[in-house]
Coordinates of C-alpha atoms in Angstrom, one line a residue:
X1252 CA -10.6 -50.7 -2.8
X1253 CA -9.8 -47.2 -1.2
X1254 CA -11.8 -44.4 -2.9
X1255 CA -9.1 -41.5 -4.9
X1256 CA -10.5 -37.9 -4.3
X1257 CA -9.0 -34.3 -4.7
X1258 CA -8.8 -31.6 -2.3
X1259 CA -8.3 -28.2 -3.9
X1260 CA -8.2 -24.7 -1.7
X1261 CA -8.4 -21.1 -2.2
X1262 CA -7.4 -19.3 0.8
X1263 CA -9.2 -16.0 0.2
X1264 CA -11.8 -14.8 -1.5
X1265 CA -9.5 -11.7 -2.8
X1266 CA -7.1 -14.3 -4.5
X1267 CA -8.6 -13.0 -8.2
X1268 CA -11.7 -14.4 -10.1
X1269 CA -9.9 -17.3 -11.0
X1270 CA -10.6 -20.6 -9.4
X1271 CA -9.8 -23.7 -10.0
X1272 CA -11.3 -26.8 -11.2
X1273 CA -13.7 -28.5 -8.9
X1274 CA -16.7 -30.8 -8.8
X1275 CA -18.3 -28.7 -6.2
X1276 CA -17.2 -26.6 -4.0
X1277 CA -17.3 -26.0 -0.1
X1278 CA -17.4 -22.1 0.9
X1279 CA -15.8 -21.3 4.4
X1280 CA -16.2 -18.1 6.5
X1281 CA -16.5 -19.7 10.3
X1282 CA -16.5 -15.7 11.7
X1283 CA -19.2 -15.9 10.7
X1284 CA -21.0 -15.4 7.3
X1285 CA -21.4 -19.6 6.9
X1286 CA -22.0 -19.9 10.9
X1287 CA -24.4 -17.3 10.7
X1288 CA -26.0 -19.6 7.7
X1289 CA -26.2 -22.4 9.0
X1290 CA -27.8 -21.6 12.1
X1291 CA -30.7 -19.8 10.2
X1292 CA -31.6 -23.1 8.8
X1293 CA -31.2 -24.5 12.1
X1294 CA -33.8 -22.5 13.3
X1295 CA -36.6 -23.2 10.6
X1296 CA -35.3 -20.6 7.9
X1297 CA -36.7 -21.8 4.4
X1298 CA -34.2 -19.3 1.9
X1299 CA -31.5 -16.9 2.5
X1300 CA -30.1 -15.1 -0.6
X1301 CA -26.6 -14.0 -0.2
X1302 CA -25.8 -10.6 -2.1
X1303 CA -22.5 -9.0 -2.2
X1304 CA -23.4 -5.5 -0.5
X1305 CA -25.4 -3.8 1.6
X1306 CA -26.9 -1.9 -1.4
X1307 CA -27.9 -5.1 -3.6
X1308 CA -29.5 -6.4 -0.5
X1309 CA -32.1 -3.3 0.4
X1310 CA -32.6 -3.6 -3.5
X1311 CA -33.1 -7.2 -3.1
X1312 CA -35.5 -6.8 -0.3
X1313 CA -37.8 -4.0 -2.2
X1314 CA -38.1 -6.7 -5.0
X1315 CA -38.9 -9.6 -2.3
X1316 CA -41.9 -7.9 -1.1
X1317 CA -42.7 -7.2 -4.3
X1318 CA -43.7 -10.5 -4.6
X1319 CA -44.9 -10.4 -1.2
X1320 CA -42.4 -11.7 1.2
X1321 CA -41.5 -10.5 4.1
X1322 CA -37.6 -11.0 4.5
X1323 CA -35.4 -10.6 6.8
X1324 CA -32.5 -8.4 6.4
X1325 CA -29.2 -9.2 7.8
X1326 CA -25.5 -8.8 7.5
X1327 CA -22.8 -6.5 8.7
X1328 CA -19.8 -4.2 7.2
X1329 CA -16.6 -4.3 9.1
X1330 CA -18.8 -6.4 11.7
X1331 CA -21.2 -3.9 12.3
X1332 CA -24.7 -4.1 10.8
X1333 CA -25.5 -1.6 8.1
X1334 CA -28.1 1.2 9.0
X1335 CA -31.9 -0.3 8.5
X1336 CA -30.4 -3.9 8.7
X1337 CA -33.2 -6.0 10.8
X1338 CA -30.1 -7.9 11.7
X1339 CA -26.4 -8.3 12.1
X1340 CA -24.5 -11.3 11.1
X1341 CA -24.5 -12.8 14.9
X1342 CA -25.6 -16.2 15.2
X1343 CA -26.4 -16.1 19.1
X1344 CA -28.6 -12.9 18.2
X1345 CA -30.8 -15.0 15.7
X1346 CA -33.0 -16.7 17.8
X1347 CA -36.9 -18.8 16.6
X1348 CA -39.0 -15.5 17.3
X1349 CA -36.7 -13.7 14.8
X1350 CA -36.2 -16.3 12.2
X1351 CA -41.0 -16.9 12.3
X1352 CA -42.7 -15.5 10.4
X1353 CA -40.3 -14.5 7.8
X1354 CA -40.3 -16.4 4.7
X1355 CA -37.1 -15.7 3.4
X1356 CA -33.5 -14.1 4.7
X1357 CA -31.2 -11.6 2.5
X1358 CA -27.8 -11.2 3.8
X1359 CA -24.7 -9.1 2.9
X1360 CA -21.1 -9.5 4.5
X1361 CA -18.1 -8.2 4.0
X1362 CA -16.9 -11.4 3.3
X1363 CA -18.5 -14.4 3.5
X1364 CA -21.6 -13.7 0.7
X1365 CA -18.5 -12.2 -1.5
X1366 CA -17.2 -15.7 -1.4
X1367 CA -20.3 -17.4 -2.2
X1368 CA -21.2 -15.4 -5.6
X1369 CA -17.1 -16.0 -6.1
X1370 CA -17.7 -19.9 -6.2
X1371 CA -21.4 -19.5 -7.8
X1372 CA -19.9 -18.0 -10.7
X1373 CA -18.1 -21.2 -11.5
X1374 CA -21.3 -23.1 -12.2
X1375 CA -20.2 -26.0 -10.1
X1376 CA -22.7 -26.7 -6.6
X1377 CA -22.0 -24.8 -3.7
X1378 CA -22.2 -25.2 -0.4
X1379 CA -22.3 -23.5 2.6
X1380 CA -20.1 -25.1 5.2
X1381 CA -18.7 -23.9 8.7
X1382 CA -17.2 -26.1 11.7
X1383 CA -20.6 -26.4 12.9
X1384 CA -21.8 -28.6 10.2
X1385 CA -18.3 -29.7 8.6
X1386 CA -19.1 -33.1 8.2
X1387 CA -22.3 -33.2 7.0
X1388 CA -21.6 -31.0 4.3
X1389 CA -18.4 -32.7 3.4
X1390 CA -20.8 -36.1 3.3
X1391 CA -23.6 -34.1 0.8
X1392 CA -20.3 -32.8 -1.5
X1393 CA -19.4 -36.4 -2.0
X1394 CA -23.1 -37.3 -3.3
X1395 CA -21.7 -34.8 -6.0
X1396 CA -18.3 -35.7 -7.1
X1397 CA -14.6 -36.5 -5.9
X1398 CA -13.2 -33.4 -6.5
X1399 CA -13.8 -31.0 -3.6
X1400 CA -12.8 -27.0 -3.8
X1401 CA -13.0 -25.5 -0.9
X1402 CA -12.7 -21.6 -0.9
X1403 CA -11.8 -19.9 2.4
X1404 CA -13.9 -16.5 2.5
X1405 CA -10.6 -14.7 4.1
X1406 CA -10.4 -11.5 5.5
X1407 CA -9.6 -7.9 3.9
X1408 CA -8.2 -10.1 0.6
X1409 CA -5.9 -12.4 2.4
X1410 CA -6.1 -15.5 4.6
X1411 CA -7.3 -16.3 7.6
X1412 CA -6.9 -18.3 10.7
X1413 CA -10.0 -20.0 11.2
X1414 CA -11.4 -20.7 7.7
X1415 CA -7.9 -22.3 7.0
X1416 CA -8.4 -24.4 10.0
X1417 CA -11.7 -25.6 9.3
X1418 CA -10.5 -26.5 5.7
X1419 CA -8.0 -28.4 7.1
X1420 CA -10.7 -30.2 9.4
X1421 CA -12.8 -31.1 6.2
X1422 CA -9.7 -32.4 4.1
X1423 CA -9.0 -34.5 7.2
X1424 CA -12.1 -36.2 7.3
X1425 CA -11.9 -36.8 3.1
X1426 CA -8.8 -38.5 3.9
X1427 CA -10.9 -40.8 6.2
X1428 CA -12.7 -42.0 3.0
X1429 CA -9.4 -42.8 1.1
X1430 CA -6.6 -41.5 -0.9
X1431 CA -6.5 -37.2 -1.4
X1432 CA -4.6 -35.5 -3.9
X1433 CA -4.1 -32.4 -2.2
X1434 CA -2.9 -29.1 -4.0
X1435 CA -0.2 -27.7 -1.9
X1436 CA -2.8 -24.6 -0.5
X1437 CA -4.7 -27.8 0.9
X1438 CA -2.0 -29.7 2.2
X1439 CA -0.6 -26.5 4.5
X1440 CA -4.2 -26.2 5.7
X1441 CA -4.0 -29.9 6.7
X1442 CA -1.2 -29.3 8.3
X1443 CA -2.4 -26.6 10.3
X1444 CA -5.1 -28.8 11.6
X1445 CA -3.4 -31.5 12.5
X1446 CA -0.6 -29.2 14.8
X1447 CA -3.6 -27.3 16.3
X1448 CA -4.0 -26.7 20.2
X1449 CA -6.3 -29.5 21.6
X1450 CA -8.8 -26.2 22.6
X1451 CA -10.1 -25.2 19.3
X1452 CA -11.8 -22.2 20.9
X1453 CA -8.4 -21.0 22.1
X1454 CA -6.5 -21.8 18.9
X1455 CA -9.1 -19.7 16.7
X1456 CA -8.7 -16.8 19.5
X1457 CA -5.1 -16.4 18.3
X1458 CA -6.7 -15.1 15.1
X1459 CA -6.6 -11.4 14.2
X1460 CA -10.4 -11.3 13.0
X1461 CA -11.5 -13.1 16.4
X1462 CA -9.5 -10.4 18.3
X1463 CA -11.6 -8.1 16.2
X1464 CA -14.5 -9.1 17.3
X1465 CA -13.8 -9.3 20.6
X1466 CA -12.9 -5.6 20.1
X1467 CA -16.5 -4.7 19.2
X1468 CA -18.4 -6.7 21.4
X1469 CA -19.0 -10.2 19.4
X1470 CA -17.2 -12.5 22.2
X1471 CA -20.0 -14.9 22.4
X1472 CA -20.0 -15.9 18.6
X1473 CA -16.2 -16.9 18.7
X1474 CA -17.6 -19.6 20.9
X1475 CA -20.7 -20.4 19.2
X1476 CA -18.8 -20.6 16.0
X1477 CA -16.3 -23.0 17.4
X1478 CA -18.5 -25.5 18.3
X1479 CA -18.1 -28.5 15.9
X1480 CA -20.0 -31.0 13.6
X1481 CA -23.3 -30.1 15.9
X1482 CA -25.6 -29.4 13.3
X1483 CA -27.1 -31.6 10.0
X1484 CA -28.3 -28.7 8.0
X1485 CA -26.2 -28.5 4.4
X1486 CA -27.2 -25.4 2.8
X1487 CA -26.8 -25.4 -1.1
X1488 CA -26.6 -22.4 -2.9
X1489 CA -28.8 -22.4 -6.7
X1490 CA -30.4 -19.7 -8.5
X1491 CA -33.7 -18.4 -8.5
X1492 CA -35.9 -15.5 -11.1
X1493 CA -32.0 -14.4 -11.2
X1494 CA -30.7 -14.1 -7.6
X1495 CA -28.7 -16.8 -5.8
X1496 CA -30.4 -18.5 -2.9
X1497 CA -29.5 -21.0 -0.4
X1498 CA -31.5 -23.8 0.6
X1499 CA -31.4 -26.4 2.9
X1500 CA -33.7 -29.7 3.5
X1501 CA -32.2 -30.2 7.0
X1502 CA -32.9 -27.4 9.2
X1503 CA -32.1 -29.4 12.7
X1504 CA -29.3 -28.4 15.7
X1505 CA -28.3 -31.9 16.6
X1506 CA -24.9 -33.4 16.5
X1507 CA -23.9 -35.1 13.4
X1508 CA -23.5 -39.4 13.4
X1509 CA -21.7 -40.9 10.4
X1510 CA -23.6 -44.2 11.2
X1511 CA -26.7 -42.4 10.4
X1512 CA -25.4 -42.0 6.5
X1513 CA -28.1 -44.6 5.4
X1514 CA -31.5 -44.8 6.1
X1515 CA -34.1 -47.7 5.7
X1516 CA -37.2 -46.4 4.6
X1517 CA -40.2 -48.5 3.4
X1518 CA -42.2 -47.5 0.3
X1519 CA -44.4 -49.1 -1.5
X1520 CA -43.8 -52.6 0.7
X1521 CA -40.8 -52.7 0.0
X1522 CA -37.6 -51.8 2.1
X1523 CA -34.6 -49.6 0.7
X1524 CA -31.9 -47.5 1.9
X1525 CA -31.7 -44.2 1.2
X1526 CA -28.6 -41.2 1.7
X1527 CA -30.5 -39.0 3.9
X1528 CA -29.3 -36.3 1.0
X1529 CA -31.1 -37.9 -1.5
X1530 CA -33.9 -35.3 -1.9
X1531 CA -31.7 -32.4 -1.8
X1532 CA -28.9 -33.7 -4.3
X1533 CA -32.6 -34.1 -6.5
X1534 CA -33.4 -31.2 -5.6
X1535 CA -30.2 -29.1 -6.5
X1536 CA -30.3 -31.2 -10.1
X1537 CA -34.1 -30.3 -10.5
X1538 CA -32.5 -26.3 -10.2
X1539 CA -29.7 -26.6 -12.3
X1540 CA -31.6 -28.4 -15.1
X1541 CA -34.3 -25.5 -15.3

């Protein structure tokens, strides 16, 4: 018997503090905020805390050291980093030398960490998701529940391009699992997706923020970020001494298999499968419960 599920979008981040209803929900900012994410992980980040702006983050990384961290700080306004940032929000400029040796990342966009404290404030599990790492995350949102928000991070309060395209992609793929009721915000992202140009790159060019960015100088993420279901890491946002955090159990660059969804393991002498998301869905349970 097919599965039923429900596929819910916001298309902005601006929309109002209302959203709706969800099990869990899937935040979407592909230039670049959740790119950006996703590749810290990739390249052995342990946390990142996303803070709304540039101000909460400097607080945020006085009060890190505090505790004696040494954290990273990154982000952008208007796609430029802020004055003192360590780092922008470029993920080809993140590289292993920058990500050692810091325990912990704090980040501020003008977007993308807006959207994240949006769909934090529901109560509901969030998650990071970008086209690099689509389907993984889509996988780990099942483990949750059936009903799957998705909440485009937009730009300057309205929608955009790309993170309605990748929305599409991941309502796509939940239709691979069964029957989607789709609200009509996810069905026109669907749509999109399905009449896209067979060159993703090119088709997300078209967008006015990628133009922008190939304005100031950030060509080489527009391709980076294109690249699709290439990564495993699911980052999952919870809350720690007060201060959201993402965290993410898979932290590997390598290109996602569905037939790798189960995994024998043996414990104990005896053999079991196992979700390869089983420790982090425990995980983000462990956090919610304290």
């Amino acid at each position: 018997m097919a599965e039923n599920y429900e596929a819910d979008l916001v298309f902005s981040c601006g929309e109002g503090n209302y959203l709706p209803s969800a099990d869990v929900w899937l935040v979407i900012d592909v230039l670049r905020a959740t790119t950006v994410i996703t590749r810290w992980f990739e390249l052995g980040g342990t946390e990142l805390y996303p803070v709304k702006t540039p101000d909460n983050a400097r607080e945020l990384v006085q009060e890190l050291k505090g505790r004696g961290s040494t954290p990273l700080l990154m982000g952008e306004v208007n796609g430029i980093p802020p004055e003192g940032f360590d780092a922008g929000n470029s993920p080809i400029e993140l590289t292993y030398d920058i990500v050692r040796g810091h325990y912990c990342g704090v980040m501020s966009t003008t977007n993308g960490t807006v959207a994240l404290s949006e769909a934090a404030s529901t109560g509901c599990p969030v998650i990071a998701a970008s086209f690099r790492n689509y389907s993984a995350c889509l996988d780990y949102a099942l483990t949750i529940g059936k009903r799957i928000g998705l909440l485009c991070s937009g730009r300057k309060s309205r929608p955009s391009w790309e993170d309605t395209l990748c929305a599409g992609a991941i309502i796509e793929r939940l239709g691979e699992r069964g029957e989607v009721l789709m609200s009509d915000s996810a069905r026109m992202s669907l749509t999109l997706w399905q009449n896209r140009d067979v060159n993703l790159e090119k088709f997300i060019r078209l967008s006015t923020h990628a133009k922008y960015l190939e304005q100031i100088g950030y060509n080489d993420d527009i391709s980076f970020s294109c690249q699709s279901d290439v990564s495993t890491v699911v980052p999952v946002l919870s809350e720690s001494e007060g201060h959201n955090v993402l965290q993410s159990i898979s932290g590997s660059a390598r290109p996602y298999h569905r037939d790798n969804e189960k995994v024998i393991l043996k414990d104990n002498n005896e053999t079991r499968e196992k979700n390869p998301f089983e420790e982090l869905l425990s995980y983000t349970r462990h956090k919610k419960e304290g």
